[in-house]
PDB file of C-alpha atoms in Angstrom:
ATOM      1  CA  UNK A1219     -13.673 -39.557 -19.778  1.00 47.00           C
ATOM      2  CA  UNK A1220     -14.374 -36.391 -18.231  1.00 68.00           C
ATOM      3  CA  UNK A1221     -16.197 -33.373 -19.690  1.00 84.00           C
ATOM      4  CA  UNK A1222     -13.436 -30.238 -20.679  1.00 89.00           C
ATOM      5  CA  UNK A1223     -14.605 -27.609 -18.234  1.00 93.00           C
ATOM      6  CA  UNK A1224     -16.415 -24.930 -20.088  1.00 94.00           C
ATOM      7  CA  UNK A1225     -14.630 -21.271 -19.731  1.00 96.00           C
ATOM      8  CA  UNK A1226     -17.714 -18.796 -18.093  1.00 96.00           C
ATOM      9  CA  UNK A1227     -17.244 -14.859 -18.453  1.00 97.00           C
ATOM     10  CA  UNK A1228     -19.162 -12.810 -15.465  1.00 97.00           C
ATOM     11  CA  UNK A1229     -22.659 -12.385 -17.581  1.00 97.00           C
ATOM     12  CA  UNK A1230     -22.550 -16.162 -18.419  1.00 97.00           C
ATOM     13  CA  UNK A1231     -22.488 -17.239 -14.362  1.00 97.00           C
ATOM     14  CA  UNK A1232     -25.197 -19.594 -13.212  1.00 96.00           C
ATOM     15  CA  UNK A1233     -26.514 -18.497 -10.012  1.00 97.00           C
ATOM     16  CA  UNK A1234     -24.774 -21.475  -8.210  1.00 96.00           C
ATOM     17  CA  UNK A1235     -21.696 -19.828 -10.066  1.00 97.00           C
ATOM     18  CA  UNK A1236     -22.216 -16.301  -8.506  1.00 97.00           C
ATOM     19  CA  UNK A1237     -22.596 -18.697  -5.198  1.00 97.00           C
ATOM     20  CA  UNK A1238     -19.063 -20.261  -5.230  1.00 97.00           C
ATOM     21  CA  UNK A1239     -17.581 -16.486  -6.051  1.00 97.00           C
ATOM     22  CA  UNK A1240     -19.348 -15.164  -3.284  1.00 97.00           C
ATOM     23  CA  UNK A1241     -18.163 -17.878  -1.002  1.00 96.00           C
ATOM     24  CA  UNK A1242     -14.410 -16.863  -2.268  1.00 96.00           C
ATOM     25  CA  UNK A1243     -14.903 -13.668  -1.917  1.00 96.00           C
ATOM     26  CA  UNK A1244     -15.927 -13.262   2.077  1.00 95.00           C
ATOM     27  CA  UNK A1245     -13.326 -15.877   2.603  1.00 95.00           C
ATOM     28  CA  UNK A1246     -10.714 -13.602   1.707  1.00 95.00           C
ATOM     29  CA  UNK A1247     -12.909 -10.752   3.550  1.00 95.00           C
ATOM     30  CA  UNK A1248     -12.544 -13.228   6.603  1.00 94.00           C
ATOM     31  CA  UNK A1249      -8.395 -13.746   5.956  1.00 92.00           C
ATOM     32  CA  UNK A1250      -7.584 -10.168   5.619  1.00 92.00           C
ATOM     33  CA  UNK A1251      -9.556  -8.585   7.822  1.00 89.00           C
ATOM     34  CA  UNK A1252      -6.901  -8.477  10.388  1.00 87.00           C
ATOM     35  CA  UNK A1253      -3.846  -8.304   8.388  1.00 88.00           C
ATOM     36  CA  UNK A1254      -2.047  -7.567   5.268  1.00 92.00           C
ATOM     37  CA  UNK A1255      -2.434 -10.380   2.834  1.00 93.00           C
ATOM     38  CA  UNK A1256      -2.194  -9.716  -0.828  1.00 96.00           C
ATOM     39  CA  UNK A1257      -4.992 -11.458  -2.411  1.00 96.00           C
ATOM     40  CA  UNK A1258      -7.650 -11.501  -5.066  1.00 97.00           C
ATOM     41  CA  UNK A1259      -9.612 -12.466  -7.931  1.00 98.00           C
ATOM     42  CA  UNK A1260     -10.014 -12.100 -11.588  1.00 98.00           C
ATOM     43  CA  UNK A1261     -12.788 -13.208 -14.307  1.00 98.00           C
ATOM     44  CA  UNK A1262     -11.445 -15.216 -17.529  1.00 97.00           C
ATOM     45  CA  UNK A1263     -10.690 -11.766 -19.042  1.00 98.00           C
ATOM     46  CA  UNK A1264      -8.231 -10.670 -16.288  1.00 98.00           C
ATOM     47  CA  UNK A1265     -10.518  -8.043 -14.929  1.00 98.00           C
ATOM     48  CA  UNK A1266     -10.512  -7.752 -11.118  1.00 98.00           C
ATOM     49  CA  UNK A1267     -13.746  -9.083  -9.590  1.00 98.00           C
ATOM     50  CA  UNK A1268     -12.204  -8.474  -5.813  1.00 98.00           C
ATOM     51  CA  UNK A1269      -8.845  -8.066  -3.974  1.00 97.00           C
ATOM     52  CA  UNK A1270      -7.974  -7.643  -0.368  1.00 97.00           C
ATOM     53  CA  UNK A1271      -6.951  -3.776   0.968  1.00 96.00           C
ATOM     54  CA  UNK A1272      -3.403  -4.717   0.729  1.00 96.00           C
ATOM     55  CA  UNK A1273      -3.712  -5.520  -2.938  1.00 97.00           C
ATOM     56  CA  UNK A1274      -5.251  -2.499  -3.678  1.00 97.00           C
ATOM     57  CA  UNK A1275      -3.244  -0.078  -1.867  1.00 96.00           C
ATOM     58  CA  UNK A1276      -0.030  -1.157  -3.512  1.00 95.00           C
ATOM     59  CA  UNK A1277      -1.776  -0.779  -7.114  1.00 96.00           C
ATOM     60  CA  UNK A1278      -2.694   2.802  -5.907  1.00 96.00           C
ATOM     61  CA  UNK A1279      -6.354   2.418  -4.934  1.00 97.00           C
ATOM     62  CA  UNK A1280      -8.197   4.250  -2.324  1.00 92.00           C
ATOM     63  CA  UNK A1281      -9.718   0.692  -0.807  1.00 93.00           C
ATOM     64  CA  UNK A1282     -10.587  -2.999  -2.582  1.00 94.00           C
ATOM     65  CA  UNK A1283     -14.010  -1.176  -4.188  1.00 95.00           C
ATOM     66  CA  UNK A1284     -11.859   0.562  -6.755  1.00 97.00           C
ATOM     67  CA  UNK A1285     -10.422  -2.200  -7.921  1.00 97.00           C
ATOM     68  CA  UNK A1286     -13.509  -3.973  -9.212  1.00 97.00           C
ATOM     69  CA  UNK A1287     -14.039  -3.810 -13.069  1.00 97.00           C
ATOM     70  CA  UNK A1288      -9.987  -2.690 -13.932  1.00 98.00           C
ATOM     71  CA  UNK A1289      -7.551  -4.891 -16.116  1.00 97.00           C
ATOM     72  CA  UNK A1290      -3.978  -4.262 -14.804  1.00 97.00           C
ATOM     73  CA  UNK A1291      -3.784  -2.257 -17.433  1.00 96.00           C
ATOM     74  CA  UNK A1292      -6.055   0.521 -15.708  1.00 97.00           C
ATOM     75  CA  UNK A1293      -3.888   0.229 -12.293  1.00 96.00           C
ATOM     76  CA  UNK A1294      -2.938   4.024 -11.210  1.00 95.00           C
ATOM     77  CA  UNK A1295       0.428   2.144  -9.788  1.00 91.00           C
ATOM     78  CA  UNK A1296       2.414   3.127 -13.141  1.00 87.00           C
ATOM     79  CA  UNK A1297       4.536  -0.445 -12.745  1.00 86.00           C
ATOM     80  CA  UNK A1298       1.602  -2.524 -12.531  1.00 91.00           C
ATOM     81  CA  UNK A1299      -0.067  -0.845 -15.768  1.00 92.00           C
ATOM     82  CA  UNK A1300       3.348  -1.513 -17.628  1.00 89.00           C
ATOM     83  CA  UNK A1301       3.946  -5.239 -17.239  1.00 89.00           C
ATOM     84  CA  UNK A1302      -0.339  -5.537 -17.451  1.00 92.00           C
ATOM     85  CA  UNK A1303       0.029  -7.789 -20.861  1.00 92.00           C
ATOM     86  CA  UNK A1304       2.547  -9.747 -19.112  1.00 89.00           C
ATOM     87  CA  UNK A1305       0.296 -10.432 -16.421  1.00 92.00           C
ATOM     88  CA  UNK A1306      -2.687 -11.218 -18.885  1.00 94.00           C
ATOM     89  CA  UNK A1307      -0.141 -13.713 -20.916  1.00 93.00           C
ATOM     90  CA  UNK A1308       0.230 -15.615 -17.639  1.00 92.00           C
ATOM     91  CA  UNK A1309      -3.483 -15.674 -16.564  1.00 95.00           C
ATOM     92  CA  UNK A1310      -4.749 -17.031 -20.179  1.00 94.00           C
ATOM     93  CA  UNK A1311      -1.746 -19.387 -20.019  1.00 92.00           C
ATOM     94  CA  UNK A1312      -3.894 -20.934 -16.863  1.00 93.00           C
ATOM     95  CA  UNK A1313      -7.032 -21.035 -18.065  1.00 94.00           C
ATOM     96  CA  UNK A1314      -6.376 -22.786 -21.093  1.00 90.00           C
ATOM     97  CA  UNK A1315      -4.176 -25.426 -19.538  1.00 86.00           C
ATOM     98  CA  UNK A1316      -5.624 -29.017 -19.952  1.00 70.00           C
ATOM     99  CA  UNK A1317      -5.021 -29.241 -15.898  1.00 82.00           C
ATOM    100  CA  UNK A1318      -7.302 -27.421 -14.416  1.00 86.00           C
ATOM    101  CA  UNK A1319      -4.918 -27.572 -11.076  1.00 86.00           C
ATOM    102  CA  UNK A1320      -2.203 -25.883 -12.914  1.00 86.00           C
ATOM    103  CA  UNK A1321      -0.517 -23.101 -11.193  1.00 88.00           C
ATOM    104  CA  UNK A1322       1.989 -20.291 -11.623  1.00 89.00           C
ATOM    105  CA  UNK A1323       4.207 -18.629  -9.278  1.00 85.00           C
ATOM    106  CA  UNK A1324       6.085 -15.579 -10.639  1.00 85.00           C
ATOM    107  CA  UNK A1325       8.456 -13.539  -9.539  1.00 78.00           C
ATOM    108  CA  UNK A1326       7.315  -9.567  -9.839  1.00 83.00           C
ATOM    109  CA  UNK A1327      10.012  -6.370  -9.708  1.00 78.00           C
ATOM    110  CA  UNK A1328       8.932  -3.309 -10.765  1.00 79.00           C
ATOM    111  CA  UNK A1329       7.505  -0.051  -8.998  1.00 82.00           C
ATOM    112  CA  UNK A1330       4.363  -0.236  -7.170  1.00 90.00           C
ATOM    113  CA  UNK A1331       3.014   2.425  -4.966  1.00 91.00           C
ATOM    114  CA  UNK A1332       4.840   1.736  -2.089  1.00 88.00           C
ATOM    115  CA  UNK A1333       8.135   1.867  -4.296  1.00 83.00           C
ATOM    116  CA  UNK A1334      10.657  -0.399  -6.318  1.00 75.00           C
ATOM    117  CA  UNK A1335       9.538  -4.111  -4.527  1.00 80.00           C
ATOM    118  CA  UNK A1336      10.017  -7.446  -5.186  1.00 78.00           C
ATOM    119  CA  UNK A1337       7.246  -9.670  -4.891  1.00 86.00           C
ATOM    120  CA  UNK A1338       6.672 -13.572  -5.413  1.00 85.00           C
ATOM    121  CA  UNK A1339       2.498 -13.667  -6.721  1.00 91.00           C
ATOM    122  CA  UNK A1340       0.822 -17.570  -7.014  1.00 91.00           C
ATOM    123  CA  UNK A1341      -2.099 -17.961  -9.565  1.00 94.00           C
ATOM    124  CA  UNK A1342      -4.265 -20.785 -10.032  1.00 94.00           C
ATOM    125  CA  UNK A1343      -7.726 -21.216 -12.067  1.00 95.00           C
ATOM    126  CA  UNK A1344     -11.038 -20.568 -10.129  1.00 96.00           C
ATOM    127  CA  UNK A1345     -13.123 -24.280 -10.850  1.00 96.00           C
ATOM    128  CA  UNK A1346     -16.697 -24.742 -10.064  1.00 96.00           C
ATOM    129  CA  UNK A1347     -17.180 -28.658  -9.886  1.00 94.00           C
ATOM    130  CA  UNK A1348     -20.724 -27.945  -9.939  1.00 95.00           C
ATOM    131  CA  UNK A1349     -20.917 -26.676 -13.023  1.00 95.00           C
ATOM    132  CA  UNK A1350     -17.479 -27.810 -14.276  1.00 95.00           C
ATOM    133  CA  UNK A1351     -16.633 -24.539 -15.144  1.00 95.00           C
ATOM    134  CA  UNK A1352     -13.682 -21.995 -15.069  1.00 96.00           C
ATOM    135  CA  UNK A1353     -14.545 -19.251 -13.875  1.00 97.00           C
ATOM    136  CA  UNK A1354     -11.306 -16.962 -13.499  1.00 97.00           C
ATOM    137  CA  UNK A1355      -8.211 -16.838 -11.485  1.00 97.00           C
ATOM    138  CA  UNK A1356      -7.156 -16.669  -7.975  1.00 97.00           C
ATOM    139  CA  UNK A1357      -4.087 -14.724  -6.753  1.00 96.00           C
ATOM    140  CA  UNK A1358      -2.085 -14.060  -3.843  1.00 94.00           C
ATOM    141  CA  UNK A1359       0.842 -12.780  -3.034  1.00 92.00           C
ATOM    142  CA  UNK A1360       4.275 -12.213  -0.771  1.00 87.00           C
ATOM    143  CA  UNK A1361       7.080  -9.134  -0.223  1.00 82.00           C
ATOM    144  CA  UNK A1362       9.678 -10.709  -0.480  1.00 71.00           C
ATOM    145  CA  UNK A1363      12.660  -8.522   0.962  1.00 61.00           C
ATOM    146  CA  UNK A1364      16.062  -7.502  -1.094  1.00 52.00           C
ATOM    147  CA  UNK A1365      17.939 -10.060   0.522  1.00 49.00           C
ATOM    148  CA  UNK A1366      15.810 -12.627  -0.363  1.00 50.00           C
ATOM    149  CA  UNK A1367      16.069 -11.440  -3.646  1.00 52.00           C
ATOM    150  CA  UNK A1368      19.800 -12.031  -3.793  1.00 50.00           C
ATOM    151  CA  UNK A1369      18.613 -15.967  -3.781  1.00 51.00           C
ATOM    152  CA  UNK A1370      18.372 -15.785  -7.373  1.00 47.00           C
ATOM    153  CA  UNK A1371      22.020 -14.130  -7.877  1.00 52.00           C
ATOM    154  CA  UNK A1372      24.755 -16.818  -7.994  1.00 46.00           C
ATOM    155  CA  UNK A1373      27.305 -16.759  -5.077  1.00 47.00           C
ATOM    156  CA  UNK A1374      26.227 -14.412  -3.200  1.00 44.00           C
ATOM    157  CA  UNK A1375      25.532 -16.284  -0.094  1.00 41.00           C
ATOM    158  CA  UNK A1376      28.123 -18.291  -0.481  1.00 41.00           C
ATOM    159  CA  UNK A1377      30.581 -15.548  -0.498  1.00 46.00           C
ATOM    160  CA  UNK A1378      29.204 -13.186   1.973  1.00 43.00           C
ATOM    161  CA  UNK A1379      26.458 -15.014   4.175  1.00 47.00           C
ATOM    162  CA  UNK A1380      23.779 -12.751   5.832  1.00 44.00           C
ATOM    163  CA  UNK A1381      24.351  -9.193   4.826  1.00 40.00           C
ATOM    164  CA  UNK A1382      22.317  -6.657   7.833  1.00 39.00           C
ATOM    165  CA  UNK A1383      22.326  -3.689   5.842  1.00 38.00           C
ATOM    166  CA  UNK A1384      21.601  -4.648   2.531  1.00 42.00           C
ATOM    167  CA  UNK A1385      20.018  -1.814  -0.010  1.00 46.00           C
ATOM    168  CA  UNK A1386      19.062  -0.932  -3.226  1.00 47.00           C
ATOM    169  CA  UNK A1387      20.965   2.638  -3.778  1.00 49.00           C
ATOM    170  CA  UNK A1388      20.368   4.819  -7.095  1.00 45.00           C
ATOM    171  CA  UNK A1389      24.464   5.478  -6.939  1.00 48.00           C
ATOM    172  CA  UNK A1390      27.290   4.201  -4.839  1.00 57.00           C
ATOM    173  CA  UNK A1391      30.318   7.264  -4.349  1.00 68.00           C
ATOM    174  CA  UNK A1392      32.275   6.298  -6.757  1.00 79.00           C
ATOM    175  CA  UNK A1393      33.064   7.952 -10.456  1.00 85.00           C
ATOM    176  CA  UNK A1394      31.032   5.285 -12.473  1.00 87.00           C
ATOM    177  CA  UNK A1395      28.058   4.973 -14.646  1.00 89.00           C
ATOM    178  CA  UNK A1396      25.539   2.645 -14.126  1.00 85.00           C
ATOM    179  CA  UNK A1397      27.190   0.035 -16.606  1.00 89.00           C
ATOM    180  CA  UNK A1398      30.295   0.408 -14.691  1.00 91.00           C
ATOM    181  CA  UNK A1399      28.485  -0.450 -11.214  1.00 87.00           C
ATOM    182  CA  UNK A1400      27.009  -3.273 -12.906  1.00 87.00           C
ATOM    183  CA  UNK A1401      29.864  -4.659 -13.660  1.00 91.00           C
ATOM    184  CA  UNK A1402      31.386  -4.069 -10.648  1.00 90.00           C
ATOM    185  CA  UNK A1403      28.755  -5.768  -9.093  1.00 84.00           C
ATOM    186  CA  UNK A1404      28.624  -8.998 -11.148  1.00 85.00           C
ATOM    187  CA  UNK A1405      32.438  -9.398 -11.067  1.00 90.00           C
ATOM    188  CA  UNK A1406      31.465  -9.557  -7.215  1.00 85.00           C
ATOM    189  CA  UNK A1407      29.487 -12.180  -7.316  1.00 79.00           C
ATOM    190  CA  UNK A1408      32.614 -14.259  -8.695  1.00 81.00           C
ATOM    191  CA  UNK A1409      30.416 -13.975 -12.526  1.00 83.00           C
ATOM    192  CA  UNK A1410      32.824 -14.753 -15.262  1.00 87.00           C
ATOM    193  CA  UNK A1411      33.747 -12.593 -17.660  1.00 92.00           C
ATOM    194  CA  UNK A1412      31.913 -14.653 -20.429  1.00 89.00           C
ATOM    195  CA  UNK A1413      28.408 -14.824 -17.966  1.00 86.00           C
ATOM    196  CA  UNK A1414      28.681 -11.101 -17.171  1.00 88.00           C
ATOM    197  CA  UNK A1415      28.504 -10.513 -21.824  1.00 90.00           C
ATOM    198  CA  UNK A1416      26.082 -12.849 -22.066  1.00 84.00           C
ATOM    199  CA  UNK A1417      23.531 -10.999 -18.886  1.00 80.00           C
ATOM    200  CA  UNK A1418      24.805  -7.558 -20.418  1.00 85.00           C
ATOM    201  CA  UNK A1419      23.964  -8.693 -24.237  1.00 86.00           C
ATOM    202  CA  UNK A1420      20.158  -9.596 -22.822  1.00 76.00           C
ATOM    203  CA  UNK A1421      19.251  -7.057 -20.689  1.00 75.00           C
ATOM    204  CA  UNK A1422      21.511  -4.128 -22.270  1.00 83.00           C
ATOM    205  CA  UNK A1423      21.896  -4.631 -26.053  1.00 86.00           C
ATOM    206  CA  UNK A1424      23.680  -3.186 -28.299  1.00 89.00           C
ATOM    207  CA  UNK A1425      24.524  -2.901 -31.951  1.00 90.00           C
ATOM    208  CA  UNK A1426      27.847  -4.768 -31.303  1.00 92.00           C
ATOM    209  CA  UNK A1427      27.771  -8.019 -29.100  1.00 93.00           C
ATOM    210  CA  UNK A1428      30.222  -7.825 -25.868  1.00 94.00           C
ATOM    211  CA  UNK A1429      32.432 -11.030 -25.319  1.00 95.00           C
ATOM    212  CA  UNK A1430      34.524 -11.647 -22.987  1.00 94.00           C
ATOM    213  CA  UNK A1431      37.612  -9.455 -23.703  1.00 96.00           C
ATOM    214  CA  UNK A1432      35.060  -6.446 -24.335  1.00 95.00           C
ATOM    215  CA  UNK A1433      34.626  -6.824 -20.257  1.00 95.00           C
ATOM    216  CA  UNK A1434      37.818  -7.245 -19.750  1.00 95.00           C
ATOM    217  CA  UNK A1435      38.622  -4.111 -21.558  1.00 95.00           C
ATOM    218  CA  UNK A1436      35.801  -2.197 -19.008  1.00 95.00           C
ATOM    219  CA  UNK A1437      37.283  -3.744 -16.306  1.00 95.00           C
ATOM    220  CA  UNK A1438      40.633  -2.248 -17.016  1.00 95.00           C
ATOM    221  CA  UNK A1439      39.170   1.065 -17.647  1.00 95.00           C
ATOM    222  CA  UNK A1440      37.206   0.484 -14.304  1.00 94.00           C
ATOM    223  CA  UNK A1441      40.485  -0.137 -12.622  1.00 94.00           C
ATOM    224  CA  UNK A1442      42.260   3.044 -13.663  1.00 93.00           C
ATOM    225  CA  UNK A1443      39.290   5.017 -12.638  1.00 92.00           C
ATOM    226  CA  UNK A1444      39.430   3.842  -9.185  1.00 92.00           C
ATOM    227  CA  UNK A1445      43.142   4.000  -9.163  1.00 92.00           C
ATOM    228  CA  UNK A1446      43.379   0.158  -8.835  1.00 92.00           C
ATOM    229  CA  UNK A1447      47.004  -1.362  -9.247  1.00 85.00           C
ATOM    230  CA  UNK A1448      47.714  -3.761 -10.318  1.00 81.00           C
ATOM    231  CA  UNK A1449      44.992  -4.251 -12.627  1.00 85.00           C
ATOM    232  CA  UNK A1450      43.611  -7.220 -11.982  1.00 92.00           C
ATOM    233  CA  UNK A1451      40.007  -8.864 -10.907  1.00 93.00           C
ATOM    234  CA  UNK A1452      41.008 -10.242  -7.521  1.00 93.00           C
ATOM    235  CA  UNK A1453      42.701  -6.680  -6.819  1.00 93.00           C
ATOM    236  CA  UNK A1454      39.594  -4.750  -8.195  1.00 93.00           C
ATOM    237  CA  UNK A1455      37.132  -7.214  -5.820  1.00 91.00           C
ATOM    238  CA  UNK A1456      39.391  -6.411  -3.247  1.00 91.00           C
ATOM    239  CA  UNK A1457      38.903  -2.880  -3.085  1.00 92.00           C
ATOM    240  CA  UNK A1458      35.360  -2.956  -3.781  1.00 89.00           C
ATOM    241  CA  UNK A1459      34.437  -5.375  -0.795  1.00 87.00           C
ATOM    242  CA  UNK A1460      36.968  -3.209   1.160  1.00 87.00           C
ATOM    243  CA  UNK A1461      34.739  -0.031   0.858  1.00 84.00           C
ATOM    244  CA  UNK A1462      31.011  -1.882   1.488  1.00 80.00           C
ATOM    245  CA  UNK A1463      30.311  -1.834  -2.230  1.00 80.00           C
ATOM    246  CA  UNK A1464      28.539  -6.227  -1.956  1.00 74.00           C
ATOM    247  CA  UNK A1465      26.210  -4.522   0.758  1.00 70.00           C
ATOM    248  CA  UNK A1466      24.206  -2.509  -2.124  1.00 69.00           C
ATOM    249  CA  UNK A1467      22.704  -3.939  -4.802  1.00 69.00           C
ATOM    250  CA  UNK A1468      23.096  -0.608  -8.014  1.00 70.00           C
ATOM    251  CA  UNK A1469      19.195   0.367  -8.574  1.00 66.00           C
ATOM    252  CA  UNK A1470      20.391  -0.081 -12.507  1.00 67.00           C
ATOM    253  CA  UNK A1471      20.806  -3.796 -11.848  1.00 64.00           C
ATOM    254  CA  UNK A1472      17.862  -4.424  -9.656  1.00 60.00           C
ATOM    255  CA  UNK A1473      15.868  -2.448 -12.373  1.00 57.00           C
ATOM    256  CA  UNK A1474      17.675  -4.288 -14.902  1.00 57.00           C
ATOM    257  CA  UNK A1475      15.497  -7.465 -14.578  1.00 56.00           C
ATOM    258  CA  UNK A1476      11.955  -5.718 -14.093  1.00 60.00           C
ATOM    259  CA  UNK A1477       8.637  -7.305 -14.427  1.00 65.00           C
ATOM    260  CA  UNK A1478       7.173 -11.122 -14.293  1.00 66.00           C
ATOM    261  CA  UNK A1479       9.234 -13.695 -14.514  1.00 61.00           C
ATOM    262  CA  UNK A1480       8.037 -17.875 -14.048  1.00 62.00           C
ATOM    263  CA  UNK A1481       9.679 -18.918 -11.562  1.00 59.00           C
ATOM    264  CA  UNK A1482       7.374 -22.149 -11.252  1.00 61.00           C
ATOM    265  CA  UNK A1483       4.708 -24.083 -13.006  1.00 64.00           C
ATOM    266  CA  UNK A1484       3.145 -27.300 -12.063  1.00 64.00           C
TER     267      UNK A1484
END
């Protein structure tokens, strides 16, 4: 039966340790080099040993130099020091595993440096064999772009196939709130009035609990806003697809669901 790897902070490294990191380190030197690949290490602790340029730009650092000795939760990149505990939750959730292959691929939205951006990070547990040791976690990471993200939103494919133009806009021209455009947006996406309570209860609770006929009682308000008659779903879709409203996603509802999210573990 083999040994349980033992779990190594920085000052505890053997010297064939510091070897292996070294070797991990100038191969990622090597990758990015010439390009943009989002990259890097932590120790057991979640501080930042080393990270490729890329990594550190969109965290707000000068170059990858800066980086070495922060948590996430000393990131100048305001989105990245929110969601650090998240982050942290995920990385211990690693190291402790029983499989030392274990890794996690999550699915970040929040504001880096370069803006509001969706990105898919994979983590995995740095193992020395040598010493049978843990001795932090390796990350990298992909943009993936808005209409990408729109995998994860039910239908919308289906409905409307490759969208060109596709943004994230802070308001479309119309008299609505944010709820209102969220709505708007869900109903869509052919959501059900039921579905579109239940993702409203979660990520915007209130005191009293929607249900169904509370939607149904927006929607008609929505309706008479817009001047929509008769008041009716298909009619209110309608106009909405009629005046490009599917080809932005409200920055309410892509904000809506900001932060790290699983997406896989194996």
């Amino acid at each position: 039966m083999s040994k349980k790897p033992k779990i190594l902070r920085p000052h505890e490294f053997t010297e064939q340790d510091k070897k292996y990191l070294l070797h991990l380190k100038n191969s990622i030197n090597q990758l990015t080099s010439f390009s943009n690949l989002i990259m890097g290490i932590k120790d057991v602790d979640s501080i930042h040993l080393h990270s490729s340029p890329e990594y550190a730009k969109i965290v707000g650092l000068g170059n990858s130099n800066d980086i070495i000795g922060r948590s996430d939760f000393d990131m100048p990149c305001d989105g990245t020091a929110q969601f650090a505990q998240q982050y942290i939750t995920e990385d211990r959730s690693i190291i402790e595993s029983a499989n030392i292959s274990t890794s996690l691929t999550t699915l970040n939205i929040h504001n880096y440096a370069d803006g509001l951006k969706t990105r898919v990070f994979e983590k995995k547990a740095i193992y020395n064999p040598e010493s049978n040791a843990i001795l932090g976690i390796f990350y990298s990471g992909n943009s993936v772009e808005v209409s990408e993200f729109l995998n994860i939103i039910p239908n919308y494919h289906l409905k409307f196939g490759e969208i060109d133009s596709l943004t994230v806009t802070s308001r479309n021209k119309l008299p609505l709130n944010s709820y209102e455009e969220e709505i708007c947006y869900l109903l869509i996406m052919n959501w059900e009035l039921k579905q579109i309570a239940q993702f409203m209860n979660t990520y915007r609770p209130t005191k009293i609990v929607r249900t169904s006929d509370t939607i149904r009682k927006k929607k008609d308000y929505i309706c008479n806003k817009l001047d929509v008659i008769p008041n009716s779903i298909p009619n209110l879709v309608e106009f909405l697809i009629g005046i490009g409203f599917h080809k932005t996603i409200p920055e309410s509802f892509f904000a809506r669901i900001i932060g790290s999210k699983i997406i896989r573990q194996r």
